[in-house]
Tab-separated table of C-alpha atoms in Angstrom:
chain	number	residue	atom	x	y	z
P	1	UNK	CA	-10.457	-4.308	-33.113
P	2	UNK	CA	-10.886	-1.429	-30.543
P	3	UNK	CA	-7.083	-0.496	-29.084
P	4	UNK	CA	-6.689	1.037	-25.433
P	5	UNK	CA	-3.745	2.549	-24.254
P	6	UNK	CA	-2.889	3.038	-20.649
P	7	UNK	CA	-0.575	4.602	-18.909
P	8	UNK	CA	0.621	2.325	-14.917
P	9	UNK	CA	2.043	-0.332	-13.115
P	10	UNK	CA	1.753	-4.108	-12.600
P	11	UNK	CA	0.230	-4.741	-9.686
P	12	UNK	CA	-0.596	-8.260	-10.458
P	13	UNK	CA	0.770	-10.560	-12.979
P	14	UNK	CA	-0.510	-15.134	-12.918
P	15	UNK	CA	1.394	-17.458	-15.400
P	16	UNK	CA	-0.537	-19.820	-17.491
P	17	UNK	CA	0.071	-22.137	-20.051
P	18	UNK	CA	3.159	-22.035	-21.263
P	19	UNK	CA	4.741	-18.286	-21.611
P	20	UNK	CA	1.348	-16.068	-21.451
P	21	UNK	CA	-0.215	-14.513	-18.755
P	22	UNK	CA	-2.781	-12.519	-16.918
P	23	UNK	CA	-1.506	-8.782	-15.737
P	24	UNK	CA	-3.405	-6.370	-13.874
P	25	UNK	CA	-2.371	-3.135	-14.295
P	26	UNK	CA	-3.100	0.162	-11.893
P	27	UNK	CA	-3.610	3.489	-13.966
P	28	UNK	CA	-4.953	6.778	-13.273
P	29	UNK	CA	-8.352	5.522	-14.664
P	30	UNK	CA	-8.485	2.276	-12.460
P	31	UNK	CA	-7.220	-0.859	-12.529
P	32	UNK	CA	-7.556	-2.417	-16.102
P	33	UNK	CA	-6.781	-6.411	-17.096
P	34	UNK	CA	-5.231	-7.950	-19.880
P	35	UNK	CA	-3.849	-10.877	-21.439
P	36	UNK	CA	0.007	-11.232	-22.547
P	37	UNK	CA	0.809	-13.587	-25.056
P	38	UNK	CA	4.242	-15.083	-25.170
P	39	UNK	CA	5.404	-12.981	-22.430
P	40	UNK	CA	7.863	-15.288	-20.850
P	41	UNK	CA	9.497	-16.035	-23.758
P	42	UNK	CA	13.022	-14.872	-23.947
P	43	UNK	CA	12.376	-13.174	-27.184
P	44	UNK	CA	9.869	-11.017	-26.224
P	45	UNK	CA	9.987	-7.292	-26.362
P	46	UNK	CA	7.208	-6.625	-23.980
P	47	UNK	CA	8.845	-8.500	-20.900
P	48	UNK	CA	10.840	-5.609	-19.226
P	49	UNK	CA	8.095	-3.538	-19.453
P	50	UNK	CA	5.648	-5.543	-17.671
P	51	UNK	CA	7.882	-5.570	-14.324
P	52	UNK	CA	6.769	-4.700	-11.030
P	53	UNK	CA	8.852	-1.906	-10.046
P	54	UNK	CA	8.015	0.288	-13.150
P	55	UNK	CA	5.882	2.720	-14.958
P	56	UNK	CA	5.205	1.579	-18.468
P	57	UNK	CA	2.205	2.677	-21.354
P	58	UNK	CA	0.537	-0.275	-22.592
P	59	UNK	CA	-1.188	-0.764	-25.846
P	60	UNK	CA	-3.981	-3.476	-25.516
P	61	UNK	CA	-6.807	-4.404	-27.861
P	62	UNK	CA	-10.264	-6.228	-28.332
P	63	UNK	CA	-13.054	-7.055	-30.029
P	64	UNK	CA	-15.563	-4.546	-28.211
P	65	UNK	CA	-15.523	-2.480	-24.972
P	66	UNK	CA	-16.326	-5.482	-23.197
P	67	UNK	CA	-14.594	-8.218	-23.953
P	68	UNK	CA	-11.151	-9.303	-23.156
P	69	UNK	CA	-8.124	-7.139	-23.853
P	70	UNK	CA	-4.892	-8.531	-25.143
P	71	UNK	CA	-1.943	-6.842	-24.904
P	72	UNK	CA	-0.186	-5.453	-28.066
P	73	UNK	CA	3.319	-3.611	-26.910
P	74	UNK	CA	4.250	-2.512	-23.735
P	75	UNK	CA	7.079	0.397	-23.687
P	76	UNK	CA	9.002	1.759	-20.158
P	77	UNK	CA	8.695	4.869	-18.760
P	78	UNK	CA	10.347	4.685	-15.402
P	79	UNK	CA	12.218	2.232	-13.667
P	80	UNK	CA	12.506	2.469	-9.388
P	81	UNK	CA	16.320	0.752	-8.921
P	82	UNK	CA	15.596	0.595	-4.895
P	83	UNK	CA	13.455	-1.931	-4.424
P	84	UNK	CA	16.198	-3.850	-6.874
P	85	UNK	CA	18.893	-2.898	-3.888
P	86	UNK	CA	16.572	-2.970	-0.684
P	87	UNK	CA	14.406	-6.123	0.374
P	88	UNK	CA	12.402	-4.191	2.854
P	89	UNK	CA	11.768	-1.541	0.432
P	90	UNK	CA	10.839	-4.652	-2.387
P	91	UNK	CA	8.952	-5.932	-0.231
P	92	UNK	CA	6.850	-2.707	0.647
P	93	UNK	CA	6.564	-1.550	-3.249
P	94	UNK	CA	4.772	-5.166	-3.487
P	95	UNK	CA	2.499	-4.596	-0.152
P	96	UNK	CA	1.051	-1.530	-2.192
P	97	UNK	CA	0.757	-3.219	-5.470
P	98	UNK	CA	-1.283	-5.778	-3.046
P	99	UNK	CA	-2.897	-3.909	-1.540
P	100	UNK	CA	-4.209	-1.781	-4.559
P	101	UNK	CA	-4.765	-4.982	-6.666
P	102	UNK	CA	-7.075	-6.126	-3.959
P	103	UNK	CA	-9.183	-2.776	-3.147
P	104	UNK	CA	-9.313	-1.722	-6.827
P	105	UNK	CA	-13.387	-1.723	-6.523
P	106	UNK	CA	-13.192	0.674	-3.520
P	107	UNK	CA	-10.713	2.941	-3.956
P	108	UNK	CA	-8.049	4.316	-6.678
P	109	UNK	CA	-4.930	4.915	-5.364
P	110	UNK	CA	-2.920	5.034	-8.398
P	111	UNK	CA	-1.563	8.720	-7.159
P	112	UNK	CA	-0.881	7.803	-3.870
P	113	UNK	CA	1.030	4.729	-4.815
P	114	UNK	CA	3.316	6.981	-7.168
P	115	UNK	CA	3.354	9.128	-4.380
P	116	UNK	CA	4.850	6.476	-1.999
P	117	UNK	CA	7.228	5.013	-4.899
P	118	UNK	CA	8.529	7.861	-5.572
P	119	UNK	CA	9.940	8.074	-1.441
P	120	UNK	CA	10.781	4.815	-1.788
P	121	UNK	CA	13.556	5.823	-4.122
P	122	UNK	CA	14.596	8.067	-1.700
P	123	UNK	CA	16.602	7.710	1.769
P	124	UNK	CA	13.362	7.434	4.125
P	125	UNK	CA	13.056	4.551	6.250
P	126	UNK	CA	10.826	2.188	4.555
P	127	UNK	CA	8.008	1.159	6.814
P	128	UNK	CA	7.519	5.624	7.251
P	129	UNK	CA	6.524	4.957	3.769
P	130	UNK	CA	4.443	1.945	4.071
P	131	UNK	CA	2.531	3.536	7.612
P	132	UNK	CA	1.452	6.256	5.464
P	133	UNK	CA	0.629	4.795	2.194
P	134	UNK	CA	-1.801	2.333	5.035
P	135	UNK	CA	-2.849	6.111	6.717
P	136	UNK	CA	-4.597	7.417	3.617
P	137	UNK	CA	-5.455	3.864	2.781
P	138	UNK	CA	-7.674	3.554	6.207
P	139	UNK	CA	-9.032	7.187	5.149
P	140	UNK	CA	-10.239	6.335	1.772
P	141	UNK	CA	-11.839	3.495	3.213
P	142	UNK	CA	-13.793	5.657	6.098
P	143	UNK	CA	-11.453	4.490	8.851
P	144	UNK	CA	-10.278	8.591	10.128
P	145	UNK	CA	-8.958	7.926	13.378
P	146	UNK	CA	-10.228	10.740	16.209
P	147	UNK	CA	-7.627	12.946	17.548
P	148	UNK	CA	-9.106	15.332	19.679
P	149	UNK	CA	-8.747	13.380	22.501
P	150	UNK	CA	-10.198	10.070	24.398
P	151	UNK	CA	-12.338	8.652	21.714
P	152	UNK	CA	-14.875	7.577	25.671
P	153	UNK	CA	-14.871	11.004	27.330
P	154	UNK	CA	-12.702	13.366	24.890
P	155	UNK	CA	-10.412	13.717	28.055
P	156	UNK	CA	-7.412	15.683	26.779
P	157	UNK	CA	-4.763	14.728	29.063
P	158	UNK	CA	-3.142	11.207	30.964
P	159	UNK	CA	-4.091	9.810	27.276
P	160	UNK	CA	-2.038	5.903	27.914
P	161	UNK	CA	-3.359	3.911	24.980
P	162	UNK	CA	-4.110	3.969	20.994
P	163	UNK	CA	-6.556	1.415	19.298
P	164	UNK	CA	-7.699	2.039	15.305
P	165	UNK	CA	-10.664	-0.410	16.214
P	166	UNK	CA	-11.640	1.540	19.150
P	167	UNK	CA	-11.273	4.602	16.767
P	168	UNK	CA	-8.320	6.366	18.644
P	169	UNK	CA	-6.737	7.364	22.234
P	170	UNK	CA	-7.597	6.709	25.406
P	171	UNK	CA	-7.512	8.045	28.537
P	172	UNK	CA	-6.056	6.207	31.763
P	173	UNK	CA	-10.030	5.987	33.392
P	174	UNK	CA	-11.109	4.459	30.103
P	175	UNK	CA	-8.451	1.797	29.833
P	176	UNK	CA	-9.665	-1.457	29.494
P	177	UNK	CA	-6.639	-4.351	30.329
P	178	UNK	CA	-8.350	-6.750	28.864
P	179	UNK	CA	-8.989	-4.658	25.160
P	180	UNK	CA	-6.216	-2.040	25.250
P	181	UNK	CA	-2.603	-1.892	25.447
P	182	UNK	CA	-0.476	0.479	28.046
P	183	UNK	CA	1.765	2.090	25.403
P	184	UNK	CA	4.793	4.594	26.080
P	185	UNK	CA	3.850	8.546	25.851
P	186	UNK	CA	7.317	8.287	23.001
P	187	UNK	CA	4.908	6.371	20.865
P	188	UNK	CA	1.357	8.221	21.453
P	189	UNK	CA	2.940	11.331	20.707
P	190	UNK	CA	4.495	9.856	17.126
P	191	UNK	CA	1.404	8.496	16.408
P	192	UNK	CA	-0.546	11.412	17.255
P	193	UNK	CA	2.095	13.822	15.144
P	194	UNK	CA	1.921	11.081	12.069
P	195	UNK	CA	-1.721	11.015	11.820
P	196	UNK	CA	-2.590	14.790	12.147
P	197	UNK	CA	-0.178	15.497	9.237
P	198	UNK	CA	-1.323	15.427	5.961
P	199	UNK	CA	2.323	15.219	4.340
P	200	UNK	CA	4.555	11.852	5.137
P	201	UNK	CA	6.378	12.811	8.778
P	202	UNK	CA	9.115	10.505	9.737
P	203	UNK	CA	9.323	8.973	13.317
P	204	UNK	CA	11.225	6.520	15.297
P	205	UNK	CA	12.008	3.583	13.818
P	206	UNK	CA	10.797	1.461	17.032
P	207	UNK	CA	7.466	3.457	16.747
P	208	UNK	CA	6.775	2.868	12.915
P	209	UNK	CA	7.303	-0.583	13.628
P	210	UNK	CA	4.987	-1.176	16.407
P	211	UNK	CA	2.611	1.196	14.345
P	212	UNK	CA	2.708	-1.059	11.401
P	213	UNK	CA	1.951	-3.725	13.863
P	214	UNK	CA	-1.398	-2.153	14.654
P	215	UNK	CA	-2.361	-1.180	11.689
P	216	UNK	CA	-1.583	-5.080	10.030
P	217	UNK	CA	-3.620	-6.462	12.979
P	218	UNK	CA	-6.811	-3.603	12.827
P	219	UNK	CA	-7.115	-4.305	8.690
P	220	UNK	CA	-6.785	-8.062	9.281
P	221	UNK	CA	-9.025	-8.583	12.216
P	222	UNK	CA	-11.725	-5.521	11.853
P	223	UNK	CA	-11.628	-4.370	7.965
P	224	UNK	CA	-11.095	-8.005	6.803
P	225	UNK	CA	-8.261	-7.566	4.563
P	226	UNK	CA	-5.901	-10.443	5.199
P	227	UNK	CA	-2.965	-11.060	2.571
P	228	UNK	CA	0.656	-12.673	2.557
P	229	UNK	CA	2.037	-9.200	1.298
P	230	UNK	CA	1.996	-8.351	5.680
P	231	UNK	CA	4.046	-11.416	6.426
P	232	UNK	CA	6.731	-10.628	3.722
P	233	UNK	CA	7.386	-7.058	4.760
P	234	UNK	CA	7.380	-8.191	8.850
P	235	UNK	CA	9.912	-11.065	7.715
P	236	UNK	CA	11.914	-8.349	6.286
P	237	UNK	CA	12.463	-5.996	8.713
């Protein structure tokens, strides 16, 4: 038997039969699969540790490199306790487990995630959190927003509207009722100030709301990622 020891977090765990099931796991190296015998047992040892909401090393083996892993002990490393008090900040945690779980074969965004877990625990307003986790998301994936100006004409000034499909701002003699929205300067200047920066930047509450509005609808309708995880964290706000 060939053992493997990694080092993440659930980000997707299916019941079957009886007490086992099927965890994926996101680590540094990737995501990685296994199987968990007896896990819902009340008796077992590896339960806690295979949480969301955690850190934990796993120990898995199999026969070769290839085939099927099984999981052997499972030990925790860190526990987040917000997401235990918060259901909007649950519910984000889970949208980036999702998320992740889902994009594994294009991206790894282990660090990130730990990244955004880590101000989860903190006293941030959640969907900041969640608006930049889905920034750096869109960037990973080749989706860099322009911000030098009307993505039409690169007119500078009497910018009115934002659109990720269109690819950024535009300007009031590019506006296009029947494609754009008319949107408050309040907002184009937080989104503007939250995109340029590299680091998280916090902004009104209003505006990361109606932010994670846009970008929900732009990696639904034009990226083609549609999941549940959205309509839990909108329910929750």
């Amino acid at each position: 038997m060939i053992d493997h020891k990694y080092i993440g977090f659930v980000s997707n765990k299916v019941n079957f039969k009886d007490n086992d099931a099927i965890i994926n796991v996101i680590t540094p190296e990737g995501k990685k699969t296994f199987k968990a015998r007896g896990i819902a047992k009340i008796t077992s040892k590896n339960a806690k540790s295979c949480n969301y909401f955690m850190i934990s090393e796993f120990l898995c083996n199999s026969k070769s490199e290839v085939s099927n892993q099984s999981l052997k002990s499972a030990s925790l490393i860190k526990m987040y306790k917000k997401p235990y008090d918060d259901l909007l900040v649950s519910a984000c945690y889970l949208c980036i487990c999702n998320l992740l779980d889902n994009l594994s074969n294009e991206i790894n965004g282990y660090d990130l995630a730990i990244n955004c877990f880590d101000k989860l625990e903190e006293d941030v307003y959640p969907l900041d959190i969640l608006n930049y986790f889905l920034k750096n998301l869109c960037n990973s994936l080749g989706y860099q927003s322009n911000l030098n100006g009307c993505v039409y004409c690169n007119k500078k000034n009497e910018l009115i509207s934002f659109d990720f499909e269109s690819g950024g701002f535009i300007c009031v003699n590019c506006f296009n009722i029947t494609q754009h929205e008319k949107m408050t300067t309040s907002y184009l200047k937080d989104v503007y100030n939250f995109l340029k920066e590299d680091e998280l930047l916090l902004i009104k509450q209003h505006n990361s709301i109606k932010l994670l509005n846009q970008y929900i609808k732009f990696l639904k309708e034009v990226v083609g990622i549609s999941t549940k995880c959205f309509d839990f964290v909108i329910k929750c706000i």
